[in-house]
Short mmCIF file of N, CA, C and O in Angstrom, two decimals:
data_model
loop_
_atom_site.label_atom_id
_atom_site.label_comp_id
_atom_site.label_asym_id
_atom_site.label_seq_id
_atom_site.Cartn_x
_atom_site.Cartn_y
_atom_site.Cartn_z
N MET A 1 54.38 47.69 0.29
CA MET A 1 53.45 47.19 -0.70
C MET A 1 53.29 45.67 -0.48
O MET A 1 54.28 44.95 -0.42
N ASN A 2 52.07 45.23 -0.37
CA ASN A 2 51.86 43.80 -0.17
C ASN A 2 51.99 43.05 -1.50
O ASN A 2 52.04 43.65 -2.57
N ARG A 3 52.02 41.74 -1.42
CA ARG A 3 52.24 40.91 -2.62
C ARG A 3 51.15 41.08 -3.68
O ARG A 3 51.44 41.08 -4.86
N THR A 4 49.91 41.23 -3.24
CA THR A 4 48.81 41.38 -4.19
C THR A 4 48.95 42.67 -4.98
O THR A 4 48.81 42.68 -6.21
N GLU A 5 49.27 43.76 -4.29
CA GLU A 5 49.48 45.05 -4.96
C GLU A 5 50.70 44.98 -5.88
O GLU A 5 50.66 45.48 -7.01
N LEU A 6 51.77 44.38 -5.39
CA LEU A 6 52.99 44.25 -6.19
C LEU A 6 52.73 43.42 -7.44
O LEU A 6 53.17 43.79 -8.53
N GLN A 7 52.03 42.32 -7.30
CA GLN A 7 51.71 41.46 -8.45
C GLN A 7 50.95 42.26 -9.50
O GLN A 7 51.26 42.20 -10.69
N ALA A 8 49.95 43.03 -9.07
CA ALA A 8 49.15 43.82 -10.01
C ALA A 8 50.01 44.87 -10.71
O ALA A 8 49.90 45.06 -11.93
N LYS A 9 50.89 45.53 -9.97
CA LYS A 9 51.77 46.54 -10.57
C LYS A 9 52.76 45.91 -11.54
O LYS A 9 53.03 46.47 -12.61
N LEU A 10 53.31 44.75 -11.17
CA LEU A 10 54.24 44.07 -12.06
C LEU A 10 53.56 43.61 -13.35
O LEU A 10 54.13 43.75 -14.44
N GLU A 11 52.36 43.10 -13.24
CA GLU A 11 51.63 42.66 -14.43
C GLU A 11 51.29 43.83 -15.34
O GLU A 11 51.42 43.72 -16.56
N ALA A 12 50.90 44.96 -14.75
CA ALA A 12 50.59 46.15 -15.55
C ALA A 12 51.84 46.67 -16.25
O ALA A 12 51.81 47.00 -17.45
N LYS A 13 52.95 46.74 -15.52
CA LYS A 13 54.21 47.22 -16.10
C LYS A 13 54.70 46.26 -17.18
O LYS A 13 55.19 46.69 -18.23
N THR A 14 54.56 44.97 -16.95
CA THR A 14 54.96 43.97 -17.94
C THR A 14 54.17 44.16 -19.23
O THR A 14 54.74 44.11 -20.33
N ALA A 15 52.87 44.39 -19.12
CA ALA A 15 52.03 44.59 -20.31
C ALA A 15 52.51 45.80 -21.10
O ALA A 15 52.62 45.75 -22.33
N LEU A 16 52.84 46.90 -20.41
CA LEU A 16 53.33 48.10 -21.09
C LEU A 16 54.68 47.85 -21.77
O LEU A 16 54.90 48.25 -22.92
N LEU A 17 55.59 47.22 -21.03
CA LEU A 17 56.91 46.93 -21.59
C LEU A 17 56.82 45.98 -22.77
O LEU A 17 57.51 46.16 -23.78
N TRP A 18 55.94 44.98 -22.67
CA TRP A 18 55.80 44.02 -23.76
C TRP A 18 55.28 44.72 -25.02
O TRP A 18 55.72 44.42 -26.13
N GLU A 19 54.36 45.67 -24.84
CA GLU A 19 53.87 46.45 -25.97
C GLU A 19 55.01 47.21 -26.64
O GLU A 19 55.09 47.28 -27.86
N GLU A 20 55.89 47.79 -25.82
CA GLU A 20 57.04 48.52 -26.36
C GLU A 20 57.95 47.58 -27.16
O GLU A 20 58.41 47.93 -28.25
N PHE A 21 58.21 46.41 -26.59
CA PHE A 21 59.04 45.44 -27.32
C PHE A 21 58.36 45.01 -28.61
O PHE A 21 59.03 44.84 -29.64
N CYS A 22 57.04 44.84 -28.59
CA CYS A 22 56.31 44.45 -29.81
C CYS A 22 56.38 45.54 -30.88
O CYS A 22 56.43 45.23 -32.08
N GLU A 23 56.40 46.79 -30.46
CA GLU A 23 56.55 47.88 -31.42
C GLU A 23 57.94 47.85 -32.05
O GLU A 23 58.10 48.12 -33.24
N MET A 24 58.93 47.50 -31.25
CA MET A 24 60.30 47.42 -31.75
C MET A 24 60.50 46.21 -32.66
O MET A 24 61.24 46.28 -33.63
N TYR A 25 59.85 45.10 -32.30
CA TYR A 25 60.01 43.84 -33.01
C TYR A 25 58.62 43.28 -33.32
O TYR A 25 58.09 42.49 -32.53
N PRO A 26 57.99 43.68 -34.43
CA PRO A 26 56.61 43.26 -34.74
C PRO A 26 56.38 41.75 -34.71
O PRO A 26 55.29 41.30 -34.37
N THR A 27 57.39 40.95 -35.04
CA THR A 27 57.25 39.49 -35.00
C THR A 27 56.88 39.01 -33.59
O THR A 27 56.23 37.98 -33.42
N LEU A 28 57.29 39.77 -32.61
CA LEU A 28 57.05 39.41 -31.21
C LEU A 28 55.56 39.43 -30.84
O LEU A 28 55.16 38.79 -29.87
N CYS A 29 54.75 40.12 -31.63
CA CYS A 29 53.33 40.26 -31.32
C CYS A 29 52.59 38.93 -31.28
O CYS A 29 51.54 38.83 -30.65
N LYS A 30 53.13 37.91 -31.92
CA LYS A 30 52.45 36.61 -31.90
C LYS A 30 52.70 35.84 -30.61
O LYS A 30 52.12 34.79 -30.39
N PHE A 31 53.54 36.37 -29.73
CA PHE A 31 53.85 35.74 -28.44
C PHE A 31 53.18 36.50 -27.31
O PHE A 31 53.07 37.72 -27.34
N ASP A 32 52.75 35.75 -26.30
CA ASP A 32 52.19 36.37 -25.10
C ASP A 32 53.31 36.90 -24.22
O ASP A 32 54.41 36.34 -24.19
N ALA A 33 53.00 37.94 -23.48
CA ALA A 33 53.94 38.44 -22.47
C ALA A 33 54.15 37.36 -21.42
O ALA A 33 53.25 36.56 -21.15
N PRO A 34 55.32 37.32 -20.83
CA PRO A 34 55.58 36.29 -19.81
C PRO A 34 54.69 36.45 -18.58
O PRO A 34 54.28 37.56 -18.23
N LYS A 35 54.44 35.34 -17.93
CA LYS A 35 53.76 35.33 -16.64
C LYS A 35 54.77 35.83 -15.61
O LYS A 35 55.95 35.47 -15.68
N ILE A 36 54.30 36.62 -14.66
CA ILE A 36 55.18 37.15 -13.62
C ILE A 36 54.93 36.39 -12.32
O ILE A 36 53.79 36.26 -11.88
N VAL A 37 56.01 35.92 -11.71
CA VAL A 37 55.95 35.22 -10.44
C VAL A 37 56.81 35.99 -9.44
O VAL A 37 57.96 36.30 -9.73
N ILE A 38 56.25 36.29 -8.28
CA ILE A 38 57.02 36.93 -7.23
C ILE A 38 57.65 35.82 -6.39
O ILE A 38 56.95 34.98 -5.85
N ASN A 39 58.98 35.85 -6.31
CA ASN A 39 59.73 34.79 -5.64
C ASN A 39 60.32 35.32 -4.34
O ASN A 39 61.18 36.18 -4.35
N GLY A 40 59.85 34.80 -3.23
CA GLY A 40 60.33 35.22 -1.92
C GLY A 40 61.60 34.55 -1.47
O GLY A 40 62.15 34.89 -0.43
N ARG A 41 62.10 33.60 -2.25
CA ARG A 41 63.31 32.87 -1.87
C ARG A 41 64.59 33.49 -2.40
O ARG A 41 65.68 33.17 -1.91
N PHE A 42 64.49 34.34 -3.40
CA PHE A 42 65.70 34.94 -3.97
C PHE A 42 66.37 35.86 -2.95
O PHE A 42 65.73 36.74 -2.39
N THR A 43 67.66 35.65 -2.76
CA THR A 43 68.43 36.53 -1.87
C THR A 43 69.59 37.21 -2.60
O THR A 43 70.11 38.20 -2.13
N LYS A 44 69.98 36.68 -3.74
CA LYS A 44 71.04 37.28 -4.55
C LYS A 44 70.55 37.58 -5.95
O LYS A 44 71.07 38.47 -6.61
N THR A 45 69.58 36.83 -6.41
CA THR A 45 69.03 36.99 -7.74
C THR A 45 67.83 37.92 -7.68
O THR A 45 66.87 37.64 -6.98
N ALA A 46 67.90 39.03 -8.40
CA ALA A 46 66.79 39.99 -8.40
C ALA A 46 65.69 39.54 -9.35
O ALA A 46 64.51 39.81 -9.12
N GLY A 47 66.07 38.86 -10.43
CA GLY A 47 65.10 38.39 -11.39
C GLY A 47 65.66 37.23 -12.19
O GLY A 47 66.88 37.05 -12.26
N CYS A 48 64.76 36.45 -12.76
CA CYS A 48 65.17 35.28 -13.53
C CYS A 48 64.09 34.98 -14.55
O CYS A 48 62.90 35.03 -14.23
N CYS A 49 64.49 34.68 -15.77
CA CYS A 49 63.52 34.37 -16.82
C CYS A 49 63.66 32.91 -17.22
O CYS A 49 64.75 32.46 -17.60
N GLU A 50 62.57 32.17 -17.13
CA GLU A 50 62.52 30.80 -17.64
C GLU A 50 61.91 30.90 -19.04
O GLU A 50 60.70 30.87 -19.21
N VAL A 51 62.77 31.05 -20.03
CA VAL A 51 62.32 31.38 -21.38
C VAL A 51 61.42 30.32 -22.01
O VAL A 51 60.45 30.65 -22.69
N GLU A 52 61.71 29.06 -21.78
CA GLU A 52 60.91 28.00 -22.41
C GLU A 52 59.53 27.88 -21.78
O GLU A 52 58.60 27.39 -22.41
N GLN A 53 59.38 28.35 -20.54
CA GLN A 53 58.08 28.33 -19.88
C GLN A 53 57.38 29.69 -19.97
O GLN A 53 56.24 29.82 -19.54
N ASN A 54 58.07 30.71 -20.48
CA ASN A 54 57.53 32.06 -20.60
C ASN A 54 57.13 32.62 -19.23
O ASN A 54 56.04 33.16 -19.04
N ILE A 55 58.06 32.49 -18.27
CA ILE A 55 57.83 32.95 -16.90
C ILE A 55 59.01 33.80 -16.45
O ILE A 55 60.17 33.43 -16.65
N VAL A 56 58.70 34.93 -15.82
CA VAL A 56 59.72 35.77 -15.20
C VAL A 56 59.49 35.75 -13.69
O VAL A 56 58.39 36.03 -13.22
N HIS A 57 60.54 35.40 -12.97
CA HIS A 57 60.51 35.44 -11.50
C HIS A 57 61.16 36.74 -11.04
O HIS A 57 62.24 37.09 -11.52
N MET A 58 60.52 37.42 -10.11
CA MET A 58 61.06 38.65 -9.55
C MET A 58 61.28 38.46 -8.06
O MET A 58 60.39 37.97 -7.35
N GLY A 59 62.46 38.85 -7.57
CA GLY A 59 62.82 38.68 -6.17
C GLY A 59 62.09 39.64 -5.26
O GLY A 59 62.37 40.84 -5.25
N TYR A 60 61.16 39.13 -4.49
CA TYR A 60 60.29 39.94 -3.63
C TYR A 60 61.07 40.80 -2.64
O TYR A 60 60.75 41.97 -2.43
N LYS A 61 62.11 40.25 -2.05
CA LYS A 61 62.85 40.95 -1.00
C LYS A 61 63.55 42.21 -1.52
O LYS A 61 63.84 43.13 -0.75
N PHE A 62 63.81 42.28 -2.81
CA PHE A 62 64.51 43.44 -3.37
C PHE A 62 63.59 44.66 -3.50
O PHE A 62 64.07 45.79 -3.59
N PHE A 63 62.29 44.45 -3.53
CA PHE A 63 61.37 45.56 -3.71
C PHE A 63 61.32 46.51 -2.52
O PHE A 63 61.01 47.68 -2.68
N ALA A 64 61.65 46.04 -1.33
CA ALA A 64 61.60 46.89 -0.14
C ALA A 64 62.53 48.10 -0.28
O ALA A 64 62.15 49.23 0.04
N LYS A 65 63.74 47.88 -0.78
CA LYS A 65 64.73 48.96 -0.89
C LYS A 65 64.92 49.47 -2.32
O LYS A 65 65.43 50.56 -2.52
N HIS A 66 64.57 48.67 -3.31
CA HIS A 66 64.94 48.97 -4.69
C HIS A 66 63.78 48.88 -5.67
O HIS A 66 63.96 48.46 -6.81
N SER A 67 62.61 49.28 -5.25
CA SER A 67 61.41 49.13 -6.09
C SER A 67 61.58 49.80 -7.45
O SER A 67 61.26 49.21 -8.48
N ALA A 68 62.10 51.02 -7.47
CA ALA A 68 62.24 51.75 -8.74
C ALA A 68 63.17 51.01 -9.71
O ALA A 68 62.87 50.89 -10.89
N VAL A 69 64.29 50.50 -9.20
CA VAL A 69 65.24 49.78 -10.05
C VAL A 69 64.65 48.45 -10.53
O VAL A 69 64.85 48.04 -11.67
N MET A 70 63.89 47.82 -9.65
CA MET A 70 63.27 46.54 -10.03
C MET A 70 62.32 46.73 -11.22
O MET A 70 62.30 45.91 -12.13
N PHE A 71 61.55 47.83 -11.20
CA PHE A 71 60.61 48.09 -12.29
C PHE A 71 61.31 48.65 -13.54
O PHE A 71 60.95 48.30 -14.66
N ALA A 72 62.31 49.51 -13.34
CA ALA A 72 62.92 50.22 -14.47
C ALA A 72 64.07 49.47 -15.13
O ALA A 72 64.35 49.70 -16.31
N VAL A 73 64.73 48.57 -14.39
CA VAL A 73 65.91 47.89 -14.94
C VAL A 73 65.77 46.36 -14.91
O VAL A 73 65.94 45.71 -15.94
N ILE A 74 65.46 45.81 -13.76
CA ILE A 74 65.46 44.36 -13.63
C ILE A 74 64.34 43.72 -14.45
O ILE A 74 64.57 42.75 -15.18
N LEU A 75 63.13 44.25 -14.36
CA LEU A 75 62.02 43.68 -15.14
C LEU A 75 62.30 43.76 -16.65
O LEU A 75 62.18 42.73 -17.33
N PRO A 76 62.69 44.91 -17.20
CA PRO A 76 63.01 44.93 -18.64
C PRO A 76 64.18 44.00 -19.00
O PRO A 76 64.18 43.40 -20.08
N HIS A 77 65.16 43.88 -18.11
CA HIS A 77 66.30 42.97 -18.34
C HIS A 77 65.78 41.55 -18.53
O HIS A 77 66.18 40.86 -19.48
N GLU A 78 64.89 41.12 -17.64
CA GLU A 78 64.35 39.76 -17.74
C GLU A 78 63.45 39.59 -18.96
O GLU A 78 63.48 38.57 -19.64
N LEU A 79 62.66 40.60 -19.25
CA LEU A 79 61.81 40.54 -20.44
C LEU A 79 62.65 40.48 -21.71
O LEU A 79 62.28 39.81 -22.68
N ALA A 80 63.79 41.15 -21.71
CA ALA A 80 64.69 41.11 -22.87
C ALA A 80 65.18 39.68 -23.13
O ALA A 80 65.40 39.30 -24.28
N HIS A 81 65.35 38.89 -22.07
CA HIS A 81 65.71 37.48 -22.26
C HIS A 81 64.60 36.75 -23.00
O HIS A 81 64.86 35.96 -23.91
N GLN A 82 63.34 37.02 -22.63
CA GLN A 82 62.21 36.36 -23.30
C GLN A 82 62.11 36.82 -24.74
O GLN A 82 61.87 36.03 -25.64
N VAL A 83 62.31 38.11 -24.96
CA VAL A 83 62.31 38.65 -26.33
C VAL A 83 63.38 37.96 -27.16
O VAL A 83 63.11 37.50 -28.28
N ASP A 84 64.58 37.86 -26.62
CA ASP A 84 65.69 37.23 -27.32
C ASP A 84 65.35 35.78 -27.66
O ASP A 84 65.55 35.33 -28.80
N TYR A 85 64.81 35.05 -26.72
CA TYR A 85 64.43 33.66 -26.96
C TYR A 85 63.34 33.56 -28.03
O TYR A 85 63.42 32.74 -28.94
N ASN A 86 62.31 34.40 -27.92
CA ASN A 86 61.21 34.34 -28.89
C ASN A 86 61.68 34.67 -30.30
O ASN A 86 61.18 34.10 -31.27
N LEU A 87 62.62 35.57 -30.41
CA LEU A 87 63.11 35.98 -31.74
C LEU A 87 64.23 35.09 -32.27
O LEU A 87 64.32 34.88 -33.47
N ASN A 88 65.07 34.57 -31.37
CA ASN A 88 66.30 33.90 -31.81
C ASN A 88 66.48 32.47 -31.30
O ASN A 88 67.45 31.82 -31.66
N GLY A 89 65.61 32.00 -30.44
CA GLY A 89 65.76 30.66 -29.87
C GLY A 89 66.76 30.65 -28.73
O GLY A 89 67.21 31.70 -28.26
N LEU A 90 67.09 29.46 -28.27
CA LEU A 90 68.04 29.32 -27.17
C LEU A 90 69.40 29.84 -27.59
O LEU A 90 69.85 29.60 -28.71
N PRO A 91 70.09 30.53 -26.68
CA PRO A 91 71.42 31.05 -27.03
C PRO A 91 72.44 29.93 -27.15
O PRO A 91 72.34 28.92 -26.45
N LYS A 92 73.38 30.13 -28.02
CA LYS A 92 74.46 29.14 -28.19
C LYS A 92 75.36 29.16 -26.96
O LYS A 92 75.66 30.22 -26.42
N ASN A 93 75.78 28.00 -26.55
CA ASN A 93 76.70 27.85 -25.41
C ASN A 93 76.18 28.49 -24.13
O ASN A 93 76.95 28.96 -23.31
N ASN A 94 74.84 28.53 -23.97
CA ASN A 94 74.22 29.12 -22.77
C ASN A 94 74.70 30.54 -22.50
O ASN A 94 74.85 30.94 -21.35
N ARG A 95 74.93 31.30 -23.53
CA ARG A 95 75.34 32.71 -23.37
C ARG A 95 74.09 33.57 -23.27
O ARG A 95 73.67 34.20 -24.23
N TRP A 96 73.51 33.58 -22.08
CA TRP A 96 72.25 34.29 -21.86
C TRP A 96 72.40 35.79 -21.99
O TRP A 96 71.43 36.50 -22.24
N HIS A 97 73.58 36.31 -21.79
CA HIS A 97 73.84 37.74 -21.94
C HIS A 97 74.72 37.98 -23.15
O HIS A 97 75.62 38.81 -23.14
N GLY A 98 74.43 37.25 -24.22
CA GLY A 98 75.23 37.32 -25.44
C GLY A 98 74.88 38.52 -26.31
O GLY A 98 74.15 39.43 -25.91
N SER A 99 75.38 38.51 -27.52
CA SER A 99 75.29 39.67 -28.40
C SER A 99 73.85 40.03 -28.77
O SER A 99 73.51 41.21 -28.85
N THR A 100 72.99 39.04 -28.97
CA THR A 100 71.61 39.37 -29.36
C THR A 100 70.85 39.98 -28.19
O THR A 100 70.10 40.93 -28.36
N TRP A 101 71.07 39.46 -26.98
CA TRP A 101 70.44 40.04 -25.78
C TRP A 101 70.96 41.46 -25.55
O TRP A 101 70.19 42.38 -25.27
N ARG A 102 72.27 41.65 -25.67
CA ARG A 102 72.86 42.99 -25.46
C ARG A 102 72.29 43.99 -26.47
O ARG A 102 71.98 45.13 -26.13
N LYS A 103 72.13 43.55 -27.71
CA LYS A 103 71.57 44.42 -28.75
C LYS A 103 70.14 44.82 -28.38
O LYS A 103 69.76 45.99 -28.53
N ILE A 104 69.35 43.89 -27.91
CA ILE A 104 67.97 44.19 -27.50
C ILE A 104 67.97 45.21 -26.37
O ILE A 104 67.19 46.17 -26.38
N MET A 105 68.84 45.02 -25.38
CA MET A 105 68.91 45.96 -24.25
C MET A 105 69.27 47.37 -24.71
O MET A 105 68.64 48.34 -24.31
N VAL A 106 70.29 47.47 -25.56
CA VAL A 106 70.73 48.78 -26.06
C VAL A 106 69.61 49.44 -26.87
O VAL A 106 69.32 50.62 -26.70
N GLU A 107 68.97 48.67 -27.75
CA GLU A 107 67.88 49.23 -28.56
C GLU A 107 66.70 49.67 -27.69
O GLU A 107 65.96 50.58 -28.05
N PHE A 108 66.55 49.03 -26.52
CA PHE A 108 65.49 49.42 -25.60
C PHE A 108 65.89 50.61 -24.75
O PHE A 108 65.08 51.19 -24.05
N GLY A 109 67.17 50.98 -24.80
CA GLY A 109 67.65 52.16 -24.07
C GLY A 109 68.24 51.85 -22.71
O GLY A 109 68.36 52.75 -21.87
N LEU A 110 68.63 50.60 -22.48
CA LEU A 110 69.21 50.22 -21.20
C LEU A 110 70.62 49.69 -21.38
O LEU A 110 70.96 49.15 -22.43
N GLU A 111 71.42 49.85 -20.34
CA GLU A 111 72.77 49.30 -20.34
C GLU A 111 72.67 47.77 -20.35
O GLU A 111 71.90 47.20 -19.58
N PRO A 112 73.45 47.10 -21.18
CA PRO A 112 73.40 45.64 -21.23
C PRO A 112 74.25 45.01 -20.13
O PRO A 112 75.14 44.20 -20.37
N ASN A 113 73.97 45.39 -18.90
CA ASN A 113 74.73 44.89 -17.75
C ASN A 113 74.12 43.56 -17.29
O ASN A 113 72.95 43.53 -16.90
N PRO A 114 74.89 42.47 -17.28
CA PRO A 114 74.33 41.18 -16.88
C PRO A 114 74.13 41.03 -15.38
O PRO A 114 73.42 40.15 -14.93
N TYR A 115 74.74 41.90 -14.57
CA TYR A 115 74.67 41.77 -13.11
C TYR A 115 74.13 43.02 -12.46
O TYR A 115 74.26 44.11 -12.99
N HIS A 116 73.56 42.84 -11.29
CA HIS A 116 73.10 43.98 -10.51
C HIS A 116 73.96 44.12 -9.26
O HIS A 116 74.71 43.21 -8.91
N SER A 117 73.85 45.25 -8.60
CA SER A 117 74.60 45.47 -7.35
C SER A 117 73.64 45.76 -6.21
O SER A 117 74.01 46.40 -5.22
N LEU A 118 72.41 45.29 -6.31
CA LEU A 118 71.40 45.53 -5.29
C LEU A 118 71.65 44.64 -4.07
O LEU A 118 72.07 43.50 -4.21
N GLU A 119 71.35 45.18 -2.91
CA GLU A 119 71.43 44.40 -1.69
C GLU A 119 70.09 44.41 -1.01
O GLU A 119 69.35 45.37 -1.10
N ILE A 120 69.79 43.30 -0.35
CA ILE A 120 68.52 43.21 0.39
C ILE A 120 68.63 44.02 1.66
O ILE A 120 69.58 44.03 2.34
#
């Protein structure tokens, strides 16, 4: 899949996931879904959310072997960080995988695992 196709698929999936989060947390509806950036430099990080800028970076190199996991786990994981920030502000003591984020992940139906085991 080339970058243009991947970008379109990520944006479409993000829109669907954001709608699901908005249904779970109606207050979230006043916020826009994050912008998705495909990052070709990531070699260990599958995804990263810059919450104050409302941007999610997705590691391009991981899609070759792990496309399904990237869409089903990593993207929602990163979106959950944005949801947590929009609802609760910056986490105390930089605990990005703290109790409020874990609660969001569980309520969304995903394991609140802060790390992945994907290899490029």
